[in-house]
Short mmCIF file of C-alpha atoms in Angstrom, two decimals:
data_model
loop_
_atom_site.label_atom_id
_atom_site.label_comp_id
_atom_site.label_asym_id
_atom_site.label_seq_id
_atom_site.Cartn_x
_atom_site.Cartn_y
_atom_site.Cartn_z
CA MET A 13 69.61 78.29 79.60
CA ALA A 14 68.21 79.92 82.73
CA HIS A 15 68.65 76.61 84.51
CA ARG A 16 72.36 76.53 83.57
CA LYS A 17 72.88 80.06 84.90
CA LYS A 18 71.20 79.12 88.14
CA GLN A 19 73.53 76.14 88.52
CA ALA A 20 76.50 78.42 87.93
CA THR A 21 75.36 80.89 90.56
CA SER A 22 73.90 78.70 93.32
CA GLU A 23 74.03 75.14 94.47
CA GLY A 24 70.57 74.82 95.96
CA ASP A 25 71.69 75.93 99.41
CA GLY A 26 70.53 79.51 98.90
CA VAL A 27 74.09 80.82 98.77
CA GLN A 28 74.92 83.05 95.81
CA ARG A 29 77.87 81.70 93.83
CA PHE A 30 80.28 83.26 91.39
CA ASP A 31 78.53 84.41 88.21
CA VAL A 32 80.85 84.02 85.21
CA SER A 33 78.45 85.90 82.93
CA ARG A 34 79.84 89.16 84.24
CA PHE A 35 82.99 88.40 82.22
CA ALA A 36 81.06 88.05 78.97
CA PRO A 37 82.54 90.05 76.08
CA THR A 38 79.52 92.40 76.02
CA ASN A 39 80.04 93.35 79.67
CA ARG A 40 83.79 93.77 79.22
CA ARG A 41 83.21 95.90 76.12
CA ARG A 42 80.76 98.11 78.02
CA LEU A 43 83.24 98.67 80.87
CA SER A 44 86.59 98.79 79.06
CA ALA A 45 86.71 102.30 77.56
CA PRO A 46 85.41 104.17 80.64
CA ALA A 47 87.67 102.07 82.88
CA LEU A 48 90.77 102.81 80.82
CA ARG A 49 89.97 106.53 80.57
CA THR A 50 89.61 106.65 84.36
CA PHE A 51 92.85 104.69 84.78
CA LEU A 52 94.69 107.19 82.57
CA THR A 53 93.39 110.10 84.65
CA ILE A 54 94.51 108.44 87.89
CA ALA A 55 97.88 107.50 86.36
CA ASP A 56 98.38 111.16 85.42
CA LEU A 57 97.46 112.25 88.95
CA TRP A 58 99.88 109.74 90.48
CA GLY A 59 102.61 110.76 88.04
CA LEU A 60 103.09 107.24 86.65
CA THR A 61 105.61 106.84 83.88
CA GLU A 62 104.70 104.92 80.75
CA GLU A 63 106.70 101.94 82.04
CA GLN A 64 104.81 101.99 85.34
CA ARG A 65 101.48 102.19 83.52
CA LEU A 66 102.41 99.17 81.43
CA LEU A 67 103.41 97.25 84.56
CA VAL A 68 100.14 98.11 86.31
CA LEU A 69 98.16 96.98 83.26
CA GLY A 70 99.95 93.63 83.08
CA CYS A 71 102.67 94.45 80.53
CA PRO A 72 100.79 94.80 77.26
CA ALA A 73 102.93 95.70 74.27
CA ARG A 74 103.60 99.43 74.00
CA SER A 75 101.84 99.52 70.63
CA THR A 76 98.79 97.81 72.16
CA TYR A 77 98.75 100.29 75.05
CA HIS A 78 99.03 103.28 72.73
CA ASN A 79 96.29 101.87 70.49
CA TRP A 80 94.00 101.46 73.52
CA CYS A 81 94.73 105.02 74.64
CA LYS A 82 94.11 106.47 71.19
CA ARG A 83 90.85 104.61 70.79
CA VAL A 84 89.41 105.50 74.22
CA ARG A 85 90.37 109.16 73.82
CA GLU A 86 88.41 109.13 70.56
CA HIS A 87 85.54 107.43 72.42
CA ASP A 88 85.83 104.25 70.37
CA ALA A 89 84.85 100.97 71.97
CA ILE A 90 87.49 98.47 73.06
CA THR A 91 87.28 95.15 74.88
CA LEU A 92 89.97 94.57 77.49
CA ASP A 93 90.89 91.19 78.94
CA VAL A 94 89.54 90.21 82.34
CA ASP A 95 93.05 90.52 83.84
CA VAL A 96 93.45 94.11 82.64
CA LEU A 97 89.98 95.05 83.93
CA LEU A 98 90.75 93.48 87.31
CA ARG A 99 93.98 95.47 87.50
CA ILE A 100 92.16 98.70 86.63
CA SER A 101 89.51 97.85 89.23
CA ALA A 102 92.26 97.54 91.85
CA VAL A 103 93.63 100.96 90.86
CA LEU A 104 90.14 102.47 91.14
CA GLY A 105 89.75 100.93 94.60
CA ILE A 106 93.16 102.24 95.69
CA HIS A 107 92.31 105.71 94.42
CA GLN A 108 88.97 105.65 96.22
CA ALA A 109 90.57 104.49 99.48
CA LEU A 110 93.19 107.24 99.27
CA GLY A 111 90.37 109.74 98.82
CA VAL A 112 88.70 108.46 101.99
CA LEU A 113 91.86 108.22 104.10
CA PHE A 114 93.57 111.49 103.17
CA PRO A 115 92.32 115.08 103.24
CA ASP A 116 93.48 115.85 99.70
CA GLU A 117 94.82 114.13 96.58
CA ARG A 118 98.36 115.40 97.15
CA SER A 119 98.53 113.68 100.54
CA GLY A 120 97.31 110.40 99.06
CA VAL A 121 99.89 110.53 96.28
CA GLU A 122 102.57 111.38 98.84
CA TRP A 123 101.58 108.29 100.86
CA LEU A 124 102.02 106.17 97.74
CA THR A 125 105.54 107.49 97.14
CA MET A 126 106.96 107.53 100.67
CA PRO A 127 108.66 104.50 102.29
CA HIS A 128 106.23 102.63 104.54
CA GLY A 129 106.95 100.55 107.63
CA ALA A 130 104.13 98.02 107.22
CA ILE A 131 105.46 94.52 106.67
CA VAL A 132 103.68 94.17 103.32
CA PHE A 133 105.72 97.10 101.95
CA GLY A 134 109.05 96.11 103.50
CA GLY A 135 110.12 99.72 104.03
CA ARG A 136 109.53 100.58 100.38
CA PRO A 137 106.89 102.97 99.02
CA PRO A 138 103.51 101.35 98.31
CA LEU A 139 103.91 102.56 94.71
CA SER A 140 106.79 100.13 94.21
CA LEU A 141 104.52 97.20 95.08
CA LEU A 142 101.70 98.67 93.02
CA THR A 143 103.97 98.95 89.96
CA SER A 144 105.75 95.61 90.42
CA GLY A 145 103.91 94.14 87.45
CA SER A 146 102.11 91.53 89.51
CA GLN A 147 98.38 91.46 90.03
CA ASP A 148 99.07 90.42 93.63
CA GLY A 149 101.06 93.61 94.23
CA LEU A 150 98.10 95.74 93.18
CA LEU A 151 95.67 93.71 95.25
CA SER A 152 97.97 93.79 98.30
CA VAL A 153 97.98 97.60 98.25
CA ARG A 154 94.21 97.60 97.77
CA ARG A 155 93.65 95.17 100.67
CA PHE A 156 95.96 97.19 102.91
CA LEU A 157 94.07 100.41 102.20
CA ASP A 158 90.68 98.69 102.56
CA GLY A 159 91.83 97.43 105.95
CA ALA A 160 92.93 100.94 106.91
CA ARG A 161 89.56 102.32 105.82
CA GLY A 162 87.88 99.78 108.08
CA GLY A 163 90.14 100.68 111.02
CA LEU A 164 91.89 97.30 110.91
CA TYR A 165 95.42 98.52 110.33
CA MET A 166 97.49 99.22 113.37
CA PRO A 167 101.08 100.47 113.22
CA PRO A 168 103.68 97.79 113.95
CA GLY A 169 104.01 97.13 117.67
CA SER A 170 107.16 96.35 119.62
CA ILE A 171 106.93 92.64 118.72
CA ASP A 172 106.70 93.49 115.01
CA GLU A 173 109.54 96.01 115.17
CA ALA A 174 111.91 93.38 116.60
CA PHE A 175 110.90 90.76 114.02
CA GLU A 176 113.74 89.55 111.83
CA PRO A 177 112.81 87.57 108.73
CA TYR A 178 113.84 83.93 108.63
CA THR A 179 116.90 83.07 106.61
CA ASP A 180 117.05 80.23 104.10
CA GLU A 181 119.14 78.20 106.54
CA GLU A 182 116.37 78.39 109.16
CA LEU A 183 113.71 76.97 106.85
CA VAL A 184 113.28 73.22 107.05
CA PHE A 185 111.03 71.27 104.70
CA GLN A 186 110.13 67.69 105.58
#
């Protein structure tokens, strides 16, 4: 068994590989309730509606969502899917980045709700991408903020400001 795990995590070249054991039900069960409780606190802070919360979590049924909430508030154990945990992880990362980048929580929430000129947001508030229902939307906001934390984001320059998206007629596939 140890040999199989080693094969899953390295290929003999000394490079650490992806370890699927971290997605085992016991690990997901250990993380799920605290993760969801933290998500609910952040969702309250951000003023997310129930619909937005469902979109962020990957569109579970309302009854499922309410069951999860009831159980974690009562400190019962739950086991969330990997997708839901990844989405919550992205929200935690976004919240952390906002805490680093802004002097107070109100300013971070304001940034989420104000239109933004970065290409990834297309002039819309980051919250609209975050609550689009797609995992990629969440991760795009997280990557943007991680880049900003690392000093990588620069406001659009004159070349970017003059950029006009291509139209369907200009795209040629061969």
